[in-house]
Amino acid sequence: MGTEVPEIQINSAQAHKLAELPILLLNVHENCNCRCVMCDIWKRPAGKELDLAHLFRNRESIAALGVREVVLTGGEPLLHSSFDELCAFFKSSSVKLTLLTTGLLLAKRAETVSRWVDEVIVSLDGPEEIHDAIRRVGHAFVLIRDGVAAIHELAPQLPIRARSTVQRANFTHLRETVAAAQNLGFHSISFLAADTTSTAFNRELVWPIERQNEVALTRSEVDLLEHEMDLLIEQYSDEIARRFIVESPRKLRRIVRRFREHLGDALPESPLCNAPWVSVVVEVDGSVRPCFFHRKVGSTASHSLEDAINSDDAQQFRRDLDVAHNPVCQRCVCSLNYVESTS
């Protein structure tokens, strides 16, 4: 997500019919311009993007739900053929726009991004050689460097943050990744464990064990990750204290635990999360999910967003969801704990 917020316990009495929707995650384009080893999005057929006419029909619904932040995701959102028009639609309602991007098109689209977007989050997988190997795109790191520089020149105050997915190809390079983020001029960096067990990211089925093991770690590798994480926490304590590294030491160590859970060496623990009650993911075809990892519970193809998030199926899903014991939640690599601002 965009800005990390304090953790809260799920309120069991929380209403399951949503009158408000603070955060909308919008799948803008299904295709991606990277070929990452930990993701299958790039394997999709070419050409599918969000139909703006379909989006515009939900103007009243978006306003009625009081949407405050829209996260543009994909695929790669900057591939959308009418990106400016898409952004203008939301900015006319004073909605905060957060862009999740590979960063490959930032330099080319710097003027557009600087004009419309309130926060940019760029995937950064390591120092140059590691990042390019994971992304399987030549000069991907250099393109990010040039894009960040272009944004800084046009909009120096625009927050540009890095997000790094920890996996087999980069787990011994976390400190180098922080150093790279500093050298590139990012305002912060966050880390999360790679997801290997869900049907998110264009996986029609859960990966077989052999495929999971290409991204997950062995026991000896988890020990090395733990050592690397301890050194990161020790050597970058100032960066953690001032939130250049977004996660606390406890959350950073939770990444190590995730890999131990995958091996069966620790019992799975769900993160504290209220995402299904404060946000939804809307896909290109209008499908509505409570988050990236859970099943579809509605559609805006033939209903308004307001009706889709409050379909019988969606309400029943929220009513039945026990985050602490749900097996999908127990394997989740991220979370959202939205707290209403009182300022």
JSON list of C-alpha atoms in Angstrom, two decimals, residues 75 120-121 153 155 160 177 198 200 215 267 271 289 301 327:
[
{"chain": "A", "resi": 75, "resn": "GLY", "atom": "CA", "xyz": [0.58, -4.92, -14.43]},
{"chain": "A", "resi": 120, "resn": "VAL", "atom": "CA", "xyz": [5.13, 6.88, -6.45]},
{"chain": "A", "resi": 121, "resn": "ILE", "atom": "CA", "xyz": [6.16, 3.41, -5.28]},
{"chain": "A", "resi": 153, "resn": "GLU", "atom": "CA", "xyz": [13.74, 17.69, -11.28]},
{"chain": "A", "resi": 155, "resn": "ALA", "atom": "CA", "xyz": [8.54, 17.80, -8.66]},
{"chain": "A", "resi": 160, "resn": "ILE", "atom": "CA", "xyz": [9.13, 8.44, -4.50]},
{"chain": "A", "resi": 177, "resn": "THR", "atom": "CA", "xyz": [19.40, -2.68, -1.69]},
{"chain": "A", "resi": 198, "resn": "SER", "atom": "CA", "xyz": [-1.57, -17.65, -3.48]},
{"chain": "A", "resi": 200, "resn": "ALA", "atom": "CA", "xyz": [-2.56, -13.61, -7.01]},
{"chain": "A", "resi": 215, "resn": "VAL", "atom": "CA", "xyz": [11.58, -18.22, -5.15]},
{"chain": "A", "resi": 267, "resn": "LEU", "atom": "CA", "xyz": [3.34, -22.01, 12.75]},
{"chain": "A", "resi": 271, "resn": "PRO", "atom": "CA", "xyz": [-0.77, -10.20, 10.09]},
{"chain": "A", "resi": 289, "resn": "ARG", "atom": "CA", "xyz": [-11.67, -8.76, -4.53]},
{"chain": "A", "resi": 301, "resn": "ALA", "atom": "CA", "xyz": [-19.40, -5.16, -14.85]},
{"chain": "A", "resi": 327, "resn": "PRO", "atom": "CA", "xyz": [-5.40, -20.04, 5.83]}
]
